[in-house]
CSV table of C-alpha atoms in Angstrom, one decimal:
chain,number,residue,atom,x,y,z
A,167,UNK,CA,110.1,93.8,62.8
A,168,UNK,CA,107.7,91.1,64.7
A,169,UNK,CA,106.4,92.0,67.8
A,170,UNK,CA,108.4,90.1,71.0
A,171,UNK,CA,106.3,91.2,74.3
A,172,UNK,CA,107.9,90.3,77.6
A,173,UNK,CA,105.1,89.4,79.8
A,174,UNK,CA,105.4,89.0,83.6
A,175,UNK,CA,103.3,87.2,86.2
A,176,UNK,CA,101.7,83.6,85.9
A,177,UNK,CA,100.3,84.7,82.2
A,178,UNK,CA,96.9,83.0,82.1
A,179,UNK,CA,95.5,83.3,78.8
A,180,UNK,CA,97.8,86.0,77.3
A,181,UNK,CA,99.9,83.8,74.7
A,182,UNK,CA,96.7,82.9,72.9
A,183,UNK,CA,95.2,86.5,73.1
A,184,UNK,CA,98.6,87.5,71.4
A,185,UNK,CA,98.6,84.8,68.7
A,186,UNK,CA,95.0,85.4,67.9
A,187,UNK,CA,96.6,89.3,67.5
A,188,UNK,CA,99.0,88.7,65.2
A,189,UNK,CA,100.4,85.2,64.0
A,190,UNK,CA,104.0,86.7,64.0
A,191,UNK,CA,103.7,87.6,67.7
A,192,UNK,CA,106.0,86.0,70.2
A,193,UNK,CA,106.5,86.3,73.9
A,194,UNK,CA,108.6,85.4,76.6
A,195,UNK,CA,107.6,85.0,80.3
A,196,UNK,CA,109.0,85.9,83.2
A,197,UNK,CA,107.9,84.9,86.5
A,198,UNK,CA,108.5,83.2,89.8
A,199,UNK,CA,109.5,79.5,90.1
A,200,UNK,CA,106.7,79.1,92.3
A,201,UNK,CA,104.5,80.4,89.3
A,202,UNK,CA,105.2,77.4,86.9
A,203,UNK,CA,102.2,75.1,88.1
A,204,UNK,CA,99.9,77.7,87.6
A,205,UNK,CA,100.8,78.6,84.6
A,206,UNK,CA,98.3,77.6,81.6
A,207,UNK,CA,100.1,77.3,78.2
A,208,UNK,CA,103.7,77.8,79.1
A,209,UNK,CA,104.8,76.2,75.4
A,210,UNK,CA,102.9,79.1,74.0
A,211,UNK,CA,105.2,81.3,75.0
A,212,UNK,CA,109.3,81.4,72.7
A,213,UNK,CA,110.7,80.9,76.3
A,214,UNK,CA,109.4,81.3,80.0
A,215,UNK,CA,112.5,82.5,82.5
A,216,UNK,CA,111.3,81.7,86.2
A,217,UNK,CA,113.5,83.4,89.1
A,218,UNK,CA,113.2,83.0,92.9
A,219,UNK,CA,110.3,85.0,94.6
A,220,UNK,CA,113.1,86.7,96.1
A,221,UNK,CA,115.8,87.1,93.3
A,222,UNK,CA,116.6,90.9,93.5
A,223,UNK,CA,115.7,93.4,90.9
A,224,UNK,CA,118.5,93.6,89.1
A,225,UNK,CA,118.5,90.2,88.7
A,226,UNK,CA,115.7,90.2,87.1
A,227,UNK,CA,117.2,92.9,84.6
A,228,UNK,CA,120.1,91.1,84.2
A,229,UNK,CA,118.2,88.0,82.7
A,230,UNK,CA,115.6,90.7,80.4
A,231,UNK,CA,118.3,91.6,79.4
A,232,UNK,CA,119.7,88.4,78.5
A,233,UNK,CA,116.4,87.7,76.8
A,234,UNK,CA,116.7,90.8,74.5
A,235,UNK,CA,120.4,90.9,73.5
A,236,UNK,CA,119.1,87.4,71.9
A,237,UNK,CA,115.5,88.5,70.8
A,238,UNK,CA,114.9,92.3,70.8
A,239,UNK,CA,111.7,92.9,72.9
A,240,UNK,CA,109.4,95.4,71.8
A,241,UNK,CA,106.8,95.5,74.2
A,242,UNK,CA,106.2,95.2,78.3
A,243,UNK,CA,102.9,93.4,79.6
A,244,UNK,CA,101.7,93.0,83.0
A,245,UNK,CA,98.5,91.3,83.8
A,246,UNK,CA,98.3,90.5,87.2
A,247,UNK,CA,99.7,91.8,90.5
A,248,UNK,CA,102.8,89.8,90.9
A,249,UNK,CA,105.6,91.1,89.9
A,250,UNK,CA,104.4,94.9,88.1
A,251,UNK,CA,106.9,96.4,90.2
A,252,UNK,CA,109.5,94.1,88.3
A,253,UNK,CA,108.2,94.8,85.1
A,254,UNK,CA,108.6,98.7,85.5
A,255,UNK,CA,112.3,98.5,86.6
A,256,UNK,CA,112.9,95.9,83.7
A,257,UNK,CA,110.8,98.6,81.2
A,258,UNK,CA,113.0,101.2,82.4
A,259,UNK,CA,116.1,99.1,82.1
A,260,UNK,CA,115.4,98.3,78.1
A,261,UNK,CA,113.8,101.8,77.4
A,262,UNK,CA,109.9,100.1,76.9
A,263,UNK,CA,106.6,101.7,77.8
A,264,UNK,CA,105.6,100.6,80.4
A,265,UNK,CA,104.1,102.1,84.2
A,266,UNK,CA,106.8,103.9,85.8
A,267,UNK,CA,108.4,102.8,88.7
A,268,UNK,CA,106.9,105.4,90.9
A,269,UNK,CA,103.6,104.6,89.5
A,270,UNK,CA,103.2,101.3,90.5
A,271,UNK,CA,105.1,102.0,94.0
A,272,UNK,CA,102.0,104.3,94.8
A,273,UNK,CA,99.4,101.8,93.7
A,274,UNK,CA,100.5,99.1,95.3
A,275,UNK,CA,102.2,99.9,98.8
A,276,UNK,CA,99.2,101.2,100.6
A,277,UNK,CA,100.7,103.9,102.9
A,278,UNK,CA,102.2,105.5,99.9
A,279,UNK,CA,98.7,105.8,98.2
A,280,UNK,CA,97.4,107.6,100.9
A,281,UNK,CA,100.0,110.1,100.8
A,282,UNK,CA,100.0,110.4,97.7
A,283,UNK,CA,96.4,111.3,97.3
A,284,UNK,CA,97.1,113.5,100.6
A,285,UNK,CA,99.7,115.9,98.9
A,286,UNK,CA,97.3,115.9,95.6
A,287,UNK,CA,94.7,117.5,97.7
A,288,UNK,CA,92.2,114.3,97.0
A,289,UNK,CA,91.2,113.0,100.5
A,290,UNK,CA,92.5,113.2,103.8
A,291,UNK,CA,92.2,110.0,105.3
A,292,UNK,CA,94.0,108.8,108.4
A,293,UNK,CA,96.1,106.2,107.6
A,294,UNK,CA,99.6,105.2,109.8
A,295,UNK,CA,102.0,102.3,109.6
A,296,UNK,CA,102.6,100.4,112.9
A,297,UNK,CA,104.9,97.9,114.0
A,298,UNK,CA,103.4,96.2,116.9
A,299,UNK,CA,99.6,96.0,118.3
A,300,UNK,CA,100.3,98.9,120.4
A,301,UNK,CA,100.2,101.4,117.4
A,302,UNK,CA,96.5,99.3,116.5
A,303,UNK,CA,95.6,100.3,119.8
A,304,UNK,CA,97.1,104.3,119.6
A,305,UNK,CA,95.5,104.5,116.5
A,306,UNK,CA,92.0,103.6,117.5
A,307,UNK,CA,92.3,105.8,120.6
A,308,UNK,CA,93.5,109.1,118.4
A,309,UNK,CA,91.1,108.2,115.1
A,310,UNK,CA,88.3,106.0,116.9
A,311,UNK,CA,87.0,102.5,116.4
A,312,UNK,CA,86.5,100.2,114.1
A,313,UNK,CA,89.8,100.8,112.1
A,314,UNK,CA,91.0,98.2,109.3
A,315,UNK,CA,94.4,96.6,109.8
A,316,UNK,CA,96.1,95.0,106.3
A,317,UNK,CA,99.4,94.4,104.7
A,318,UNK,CA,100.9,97.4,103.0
A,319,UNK,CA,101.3,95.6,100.2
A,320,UNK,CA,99.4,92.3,98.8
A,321,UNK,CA,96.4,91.0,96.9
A,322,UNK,CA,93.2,88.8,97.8
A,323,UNK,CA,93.1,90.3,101.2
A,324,UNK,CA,95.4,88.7,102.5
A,325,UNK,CA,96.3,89.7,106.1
A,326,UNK,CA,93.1,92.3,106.6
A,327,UNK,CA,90.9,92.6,109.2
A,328,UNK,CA,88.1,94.7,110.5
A,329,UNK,CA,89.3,95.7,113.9
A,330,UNK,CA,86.6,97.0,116.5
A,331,UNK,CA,88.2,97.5,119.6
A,332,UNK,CA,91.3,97.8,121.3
A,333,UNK,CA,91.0,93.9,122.3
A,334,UNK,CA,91.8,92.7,118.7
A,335,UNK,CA,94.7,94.3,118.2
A,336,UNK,CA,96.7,91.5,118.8
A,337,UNK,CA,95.2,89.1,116.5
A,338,UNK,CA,94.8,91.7,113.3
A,339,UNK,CA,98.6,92.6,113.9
A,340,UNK,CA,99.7,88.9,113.6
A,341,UNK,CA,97.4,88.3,110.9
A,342,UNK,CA,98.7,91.7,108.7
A,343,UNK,CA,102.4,91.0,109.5
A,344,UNK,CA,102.1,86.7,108.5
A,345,UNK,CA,103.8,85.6,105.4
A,346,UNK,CA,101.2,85.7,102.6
A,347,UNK,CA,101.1,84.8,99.3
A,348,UNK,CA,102.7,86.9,96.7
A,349,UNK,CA,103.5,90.1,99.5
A,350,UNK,CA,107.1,91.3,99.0
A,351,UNK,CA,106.5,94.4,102.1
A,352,UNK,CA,105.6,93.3,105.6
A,353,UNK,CA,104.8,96.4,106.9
A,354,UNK,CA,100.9,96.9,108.7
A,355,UNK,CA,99.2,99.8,107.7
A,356,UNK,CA,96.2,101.0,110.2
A,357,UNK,CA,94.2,103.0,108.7
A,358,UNK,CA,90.0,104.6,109.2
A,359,UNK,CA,87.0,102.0,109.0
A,360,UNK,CA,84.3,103.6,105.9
A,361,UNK,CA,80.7,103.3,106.6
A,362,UNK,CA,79.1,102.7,103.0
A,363,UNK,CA,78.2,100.2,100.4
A,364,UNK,CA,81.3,98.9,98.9
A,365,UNK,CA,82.0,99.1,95.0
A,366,UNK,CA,84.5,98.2,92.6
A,367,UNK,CA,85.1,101.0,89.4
A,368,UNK,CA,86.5,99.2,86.2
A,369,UNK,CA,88.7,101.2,84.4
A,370,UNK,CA,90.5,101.9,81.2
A,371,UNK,CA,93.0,104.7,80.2
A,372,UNK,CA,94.7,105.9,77.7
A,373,UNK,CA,96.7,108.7,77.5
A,374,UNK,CA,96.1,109.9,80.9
A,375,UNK,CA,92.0,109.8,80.1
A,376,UNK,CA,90.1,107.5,82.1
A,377,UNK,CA,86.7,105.8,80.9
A,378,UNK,CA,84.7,103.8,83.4
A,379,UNK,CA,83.3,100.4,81.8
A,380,UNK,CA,81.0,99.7,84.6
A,381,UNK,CA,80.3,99.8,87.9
A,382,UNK,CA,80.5,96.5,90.7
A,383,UNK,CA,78.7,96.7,93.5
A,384,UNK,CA,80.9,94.1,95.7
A,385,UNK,CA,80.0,92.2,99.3
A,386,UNK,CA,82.3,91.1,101.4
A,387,UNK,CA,82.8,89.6,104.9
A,388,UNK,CA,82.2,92.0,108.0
A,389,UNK,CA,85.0,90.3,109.6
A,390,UNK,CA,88.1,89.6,107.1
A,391,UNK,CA,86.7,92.0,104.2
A,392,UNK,CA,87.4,88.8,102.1
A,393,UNK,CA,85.0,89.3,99.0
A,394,UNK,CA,82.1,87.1,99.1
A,395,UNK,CA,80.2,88.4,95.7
A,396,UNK,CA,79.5,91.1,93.1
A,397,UNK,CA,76.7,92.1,90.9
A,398,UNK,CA,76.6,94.5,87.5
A,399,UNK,CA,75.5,96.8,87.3
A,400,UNK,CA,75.6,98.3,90.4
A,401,UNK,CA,72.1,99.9,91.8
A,402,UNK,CA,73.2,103.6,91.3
A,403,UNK,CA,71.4,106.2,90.1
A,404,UNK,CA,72.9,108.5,87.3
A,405,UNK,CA,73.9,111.3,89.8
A,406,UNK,CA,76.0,108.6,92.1
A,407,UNK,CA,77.7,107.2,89.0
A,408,UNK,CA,78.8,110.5,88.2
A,409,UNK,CA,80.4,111.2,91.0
A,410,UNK,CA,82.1,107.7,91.5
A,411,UNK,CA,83.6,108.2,87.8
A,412,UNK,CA,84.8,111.5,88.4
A,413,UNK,CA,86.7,110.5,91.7
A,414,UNK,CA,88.2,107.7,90.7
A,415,UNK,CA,89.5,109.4,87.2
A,416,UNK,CA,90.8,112.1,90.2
A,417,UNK,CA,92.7,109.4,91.8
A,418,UNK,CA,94.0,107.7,89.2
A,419,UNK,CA,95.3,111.2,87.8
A,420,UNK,CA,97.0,111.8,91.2
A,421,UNK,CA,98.7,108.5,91.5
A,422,UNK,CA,100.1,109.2,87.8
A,423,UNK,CA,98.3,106.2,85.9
A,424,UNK,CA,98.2,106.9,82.3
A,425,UNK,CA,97.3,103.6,80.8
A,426,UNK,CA,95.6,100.4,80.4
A,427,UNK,CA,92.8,98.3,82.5
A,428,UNK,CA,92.8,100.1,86.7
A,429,UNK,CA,90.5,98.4,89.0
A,430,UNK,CA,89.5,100.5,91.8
A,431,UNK,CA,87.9,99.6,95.2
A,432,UNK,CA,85.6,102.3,96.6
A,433,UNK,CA,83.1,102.6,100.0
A,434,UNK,CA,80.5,105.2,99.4
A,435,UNK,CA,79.9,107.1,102.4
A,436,UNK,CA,77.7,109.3,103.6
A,437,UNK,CA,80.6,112.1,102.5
A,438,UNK,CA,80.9,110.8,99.4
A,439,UNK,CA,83.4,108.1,97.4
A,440,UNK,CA,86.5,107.0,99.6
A,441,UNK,CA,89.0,104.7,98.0
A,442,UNK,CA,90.2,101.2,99.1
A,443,UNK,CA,92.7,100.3,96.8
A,444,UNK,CA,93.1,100.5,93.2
A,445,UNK,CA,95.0,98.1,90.8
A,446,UNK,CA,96.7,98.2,87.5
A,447,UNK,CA,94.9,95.4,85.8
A,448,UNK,CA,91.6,94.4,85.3
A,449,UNK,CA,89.3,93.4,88.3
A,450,UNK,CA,89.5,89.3,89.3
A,451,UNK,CA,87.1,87.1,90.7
A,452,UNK,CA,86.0,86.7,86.9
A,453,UNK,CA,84.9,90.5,87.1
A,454,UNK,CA,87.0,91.4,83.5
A,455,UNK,CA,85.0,88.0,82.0
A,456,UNK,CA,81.2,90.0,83.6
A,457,UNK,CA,82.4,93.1,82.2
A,458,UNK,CA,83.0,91.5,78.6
A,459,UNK,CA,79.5,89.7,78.7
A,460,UNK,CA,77.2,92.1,80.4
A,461,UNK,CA,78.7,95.6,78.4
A,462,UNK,CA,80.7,93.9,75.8
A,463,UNK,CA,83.7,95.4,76.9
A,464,UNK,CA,86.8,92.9,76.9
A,465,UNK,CA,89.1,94.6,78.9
A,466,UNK,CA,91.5,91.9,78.5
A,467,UNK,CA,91.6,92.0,74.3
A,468,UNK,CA,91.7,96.1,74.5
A,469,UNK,CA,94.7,95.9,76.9
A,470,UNK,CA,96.7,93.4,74.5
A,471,UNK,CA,95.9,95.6,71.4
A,472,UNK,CA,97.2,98.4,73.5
A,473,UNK,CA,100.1,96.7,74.5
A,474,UNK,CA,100.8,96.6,70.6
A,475,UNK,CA,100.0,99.9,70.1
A,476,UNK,CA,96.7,100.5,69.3
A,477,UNK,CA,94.2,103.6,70.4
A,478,UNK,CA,91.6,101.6,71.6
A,479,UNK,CA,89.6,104.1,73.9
A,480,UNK,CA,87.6,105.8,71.1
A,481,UNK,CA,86.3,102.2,70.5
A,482,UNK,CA,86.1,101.6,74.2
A,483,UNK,CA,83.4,104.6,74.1
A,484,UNK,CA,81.8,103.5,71.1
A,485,UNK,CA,81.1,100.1,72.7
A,486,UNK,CA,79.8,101.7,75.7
A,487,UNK,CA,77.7,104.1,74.4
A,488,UNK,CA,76.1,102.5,71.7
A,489,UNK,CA,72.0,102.3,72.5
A,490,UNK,CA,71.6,99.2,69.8
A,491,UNK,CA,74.0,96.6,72.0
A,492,UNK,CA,71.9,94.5,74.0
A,493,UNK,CA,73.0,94.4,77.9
A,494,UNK,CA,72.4,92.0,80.9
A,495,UNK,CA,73.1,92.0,84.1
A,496,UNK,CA,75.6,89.7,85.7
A,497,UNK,CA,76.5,88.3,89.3
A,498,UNK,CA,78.8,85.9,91.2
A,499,UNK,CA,78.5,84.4,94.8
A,500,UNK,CA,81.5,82.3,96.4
A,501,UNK,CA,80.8,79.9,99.0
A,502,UNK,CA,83.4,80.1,102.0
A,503,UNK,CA,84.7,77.1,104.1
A,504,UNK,CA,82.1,75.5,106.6
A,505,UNK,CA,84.8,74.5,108.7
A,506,UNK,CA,88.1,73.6,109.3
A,507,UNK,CA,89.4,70.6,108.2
A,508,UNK,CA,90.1,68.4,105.3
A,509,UNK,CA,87.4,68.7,102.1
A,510,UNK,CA,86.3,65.5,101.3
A,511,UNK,CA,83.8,66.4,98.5
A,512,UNK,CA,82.0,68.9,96.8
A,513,UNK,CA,78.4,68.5,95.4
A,514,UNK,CA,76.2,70.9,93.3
A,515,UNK,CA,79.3,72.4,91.8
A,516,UNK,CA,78.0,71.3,88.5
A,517,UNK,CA,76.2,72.9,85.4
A,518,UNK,CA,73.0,71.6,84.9
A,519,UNK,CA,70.1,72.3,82.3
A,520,UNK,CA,67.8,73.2,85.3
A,521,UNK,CA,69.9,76.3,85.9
A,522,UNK,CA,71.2,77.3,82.3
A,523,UNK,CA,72.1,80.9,83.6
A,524,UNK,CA,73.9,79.6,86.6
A,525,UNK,CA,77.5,78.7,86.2
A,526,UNK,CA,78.9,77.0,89.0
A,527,UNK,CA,82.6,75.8,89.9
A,528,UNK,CA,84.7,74.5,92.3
A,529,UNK,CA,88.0,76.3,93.1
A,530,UNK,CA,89.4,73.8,95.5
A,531,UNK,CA,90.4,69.8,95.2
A,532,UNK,CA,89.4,67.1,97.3
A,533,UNK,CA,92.0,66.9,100.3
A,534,UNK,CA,92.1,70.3,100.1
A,535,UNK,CA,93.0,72.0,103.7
A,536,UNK,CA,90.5,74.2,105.1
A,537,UNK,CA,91.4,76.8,107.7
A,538,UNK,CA,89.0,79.3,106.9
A,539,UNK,CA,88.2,82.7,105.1
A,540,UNK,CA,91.8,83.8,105.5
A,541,UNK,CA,91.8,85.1,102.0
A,542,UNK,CA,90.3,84.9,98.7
A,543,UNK,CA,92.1,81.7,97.7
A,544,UNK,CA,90.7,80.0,100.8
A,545,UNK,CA,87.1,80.4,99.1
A,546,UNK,CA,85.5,76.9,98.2
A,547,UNK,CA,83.5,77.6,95.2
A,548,UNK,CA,82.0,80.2,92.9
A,549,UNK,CA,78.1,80.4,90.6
A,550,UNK,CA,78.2,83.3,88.1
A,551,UNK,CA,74.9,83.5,86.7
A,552,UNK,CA,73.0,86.6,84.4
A,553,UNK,CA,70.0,87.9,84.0
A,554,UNK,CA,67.6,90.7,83.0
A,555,UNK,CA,68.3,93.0,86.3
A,556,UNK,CA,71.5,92.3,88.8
A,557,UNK,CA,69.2,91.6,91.7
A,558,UNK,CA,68.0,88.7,90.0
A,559,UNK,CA,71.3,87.2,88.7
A,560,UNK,CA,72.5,87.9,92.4
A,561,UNK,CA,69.8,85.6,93.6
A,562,UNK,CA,70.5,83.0,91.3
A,563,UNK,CA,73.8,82.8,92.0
A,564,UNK,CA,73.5,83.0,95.6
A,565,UNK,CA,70.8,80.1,95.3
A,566,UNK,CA,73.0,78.7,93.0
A,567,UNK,CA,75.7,78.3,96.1
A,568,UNK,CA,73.2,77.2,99.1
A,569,UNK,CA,72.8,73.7,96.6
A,570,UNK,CA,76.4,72.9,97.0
A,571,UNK,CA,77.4,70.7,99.7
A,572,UNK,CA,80.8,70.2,100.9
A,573,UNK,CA,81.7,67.0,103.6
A,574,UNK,CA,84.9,67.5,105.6
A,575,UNK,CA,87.0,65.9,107.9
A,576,UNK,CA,86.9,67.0,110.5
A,577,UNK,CA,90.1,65.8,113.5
A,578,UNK,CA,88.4,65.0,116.3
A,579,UNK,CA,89.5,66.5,120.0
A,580,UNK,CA,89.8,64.0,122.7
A,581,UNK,CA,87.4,64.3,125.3
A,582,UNK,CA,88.3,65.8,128.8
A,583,UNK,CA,89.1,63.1,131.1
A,584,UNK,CA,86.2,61.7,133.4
A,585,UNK,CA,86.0,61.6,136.6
């Protein structure tokens, strides 16, 4: 019988990764309707079914199963962050593999992590939802100051910020509890500030075994935590690594993940790894596309042969551990807003033969409105470049980023009146 995979989210590439799979592969999407402009080759797909952001669950079941009383679906995918928590109630619904319910409740609603990896005996880490500033504030005064303030649930940091004394606690509350893209949960979840260098584990499983691909070390903003760069591989000596790997595999054993790409966000403290958030999918900000150039991993491919069936950790390894395969290193630097306003035009977002390991690109349009770093779609522009040590292609890229120019409109104030 020909493989029909049900994939949910916006997509991106997948339909061509499938057909460059198999020729008699076929897939139908399911997503959001606010979805369908991002979405990159929707005639790929047999059919693409697009529901309200918020259409109930068994909605969405209803119309899967709609879908496969006409074409039997033999496989579940899930790329992205959107809508996993769909995907497992459909997957249980029409008896597919796919993460359990439970599983991606624990990954993605914050609070439930941490308790989760409490009652496993992981870490102890104090961690409370709130409903107002005042709990910011009773929180700080019980657990101490700085203490970071997010969304329970969400993606691209939306919502989170660094919170250093009782005096923000207004602010972060409003900011956690906003309407942000893609968050179904509006609870706030307060929770203890780590002192450390932040990294970013990418993962791959397979029956409940866990195999590190590399290592990120990640920068972000001391204010918003918004993610300003990465470099690979990160500067760890072999004993750190060690210890990374085998935490993470400890938490992704305790929040009950048993296959595909994870991507997990780490500080490492003075006490040793403490977790951020992990995510079941492959790391963003073009950090699966680094993986697949600098370790010649493609975390993307091995998930989609996976999805079909394959065992593809042993070659996973084999990749990775192979002495012959030549490795660089790999970095990317965004550029935030200047200010707020209207972007007129970007400059220096171009390739040119000057720089031929520097990739740059703009993420925004002219007339795009600029409030900020609110998140990391409110980021300007990117430079991925490579090179023979990650310092170096960090430099580059970063170099690569102080060229660009952006002009903005600005609105002006009226002056004060005069006397």
């Amino acid at each position: 019988m020909a493989e029909h995979v049900m994939v949910f989210g916006s997509g991106g590439d997948m339909p061509a990764r499938f057909r460059a799979a198999g020729p008699e592969i076929v897939t139908t999407l399911m997503c959001r309707l606010d979805h369908i402009p991002r979405l990159l080759d929707p005639t790929g797909h047999e059919r693409v079914v697009a529901l309200p952001a918020d259409a109930s669950d068994a909605e969405w079941v209803d119309m899967a199963r709609a879908v496969h009383a006409t074409q039997p679906v033999t496989r579940i995918a899930m790329f992205g962050e959107h809508d996993q928590d769909r995907a497992a109630v459909v997957g249980a619904a029409l008896g597919l593999a796919t993460h359990p319910v439970e599983v991606v409740h624990r990954v993605h609603h914050k609070e439930a992590m941490r308790r989760r990896l409490r009652e496993t005996g992981v870490e102890e880490v104090p961690a409370v939802l709130v409903t107002d500033a005042g709990g910011i504030r009773d929180f700080g005064a019980a657990c101490g100051f700085p203490c970071v303030v997010k969304p329970v649930g969400g993606t691209a940091s939306f919502g989170v910020s660094m919170v250093s004394d009782p005096s923000g606690a207004d602010v972060a509350f409003s900011r956690a509890a906003g309407e942000h893209d893609g968050v179904r949960l509006k609870e706030v979840l307060v929770e203890r500030f780590f002192v450390g260098d932040q990294y970013s584990v990418e993962g791959f499983s397979e029956g409940g075994e866990h195999v590190v691909a590399a290592i990120t070390r990640k920068y972000s903003d001391p204010r918003t935590l918004v993610e300003l760069g990465h470099a690979l591989p990160a500067p760890l000596d072999d004993a750190q690594r060690g210890e990374i790997s085998a935490y993470v595999a400890r938490v992704l054993d305790a929040l009950g993940v048993e296959f595909g790409p994870t991507h997990t966000e780490i500080v490492l403290t003075a006490d040793g790894p403490r977790i951020i958030e992990t995510h079941l999918r492959a790391g963003g900000d073009d950090i699966f596309a680094m993986v697949a150039d600098a370790v010649g991993v493609d975390l993307l491919d091995f998930q989609v042969r996976q999805t079909l069936g394959e065992k593809v950790l042993p070659e996973i390894r084999a990749v990775l551990e192979d002495a012959e395969r030549p490795r660089r290193c790999d970095a990317i630097w965004f550029a935030t807003a200047p200010a707020a306003g209207e972007l007129v035009e970007i400059t220096g977002a171009e390739p040119t033969v000057e720089y031929p390991h520097v990739l740059p690109k703009a993420l925004v349009r002219p007339g795009a409105v600029l409030t900020g770093l609110g998140s990391s779609y409110s980021r300007l522009a990117q430079a991925r470049a490579h090179a023979t040590d990650a310092e170096s292609a960090l430099s580059a890229a970063r170099d690569a980023v102080g060229r660009m120019r952006f002009l903005t409109r600005v609105t002006g104030v009226p002056p004060h009146d005069i006397c």
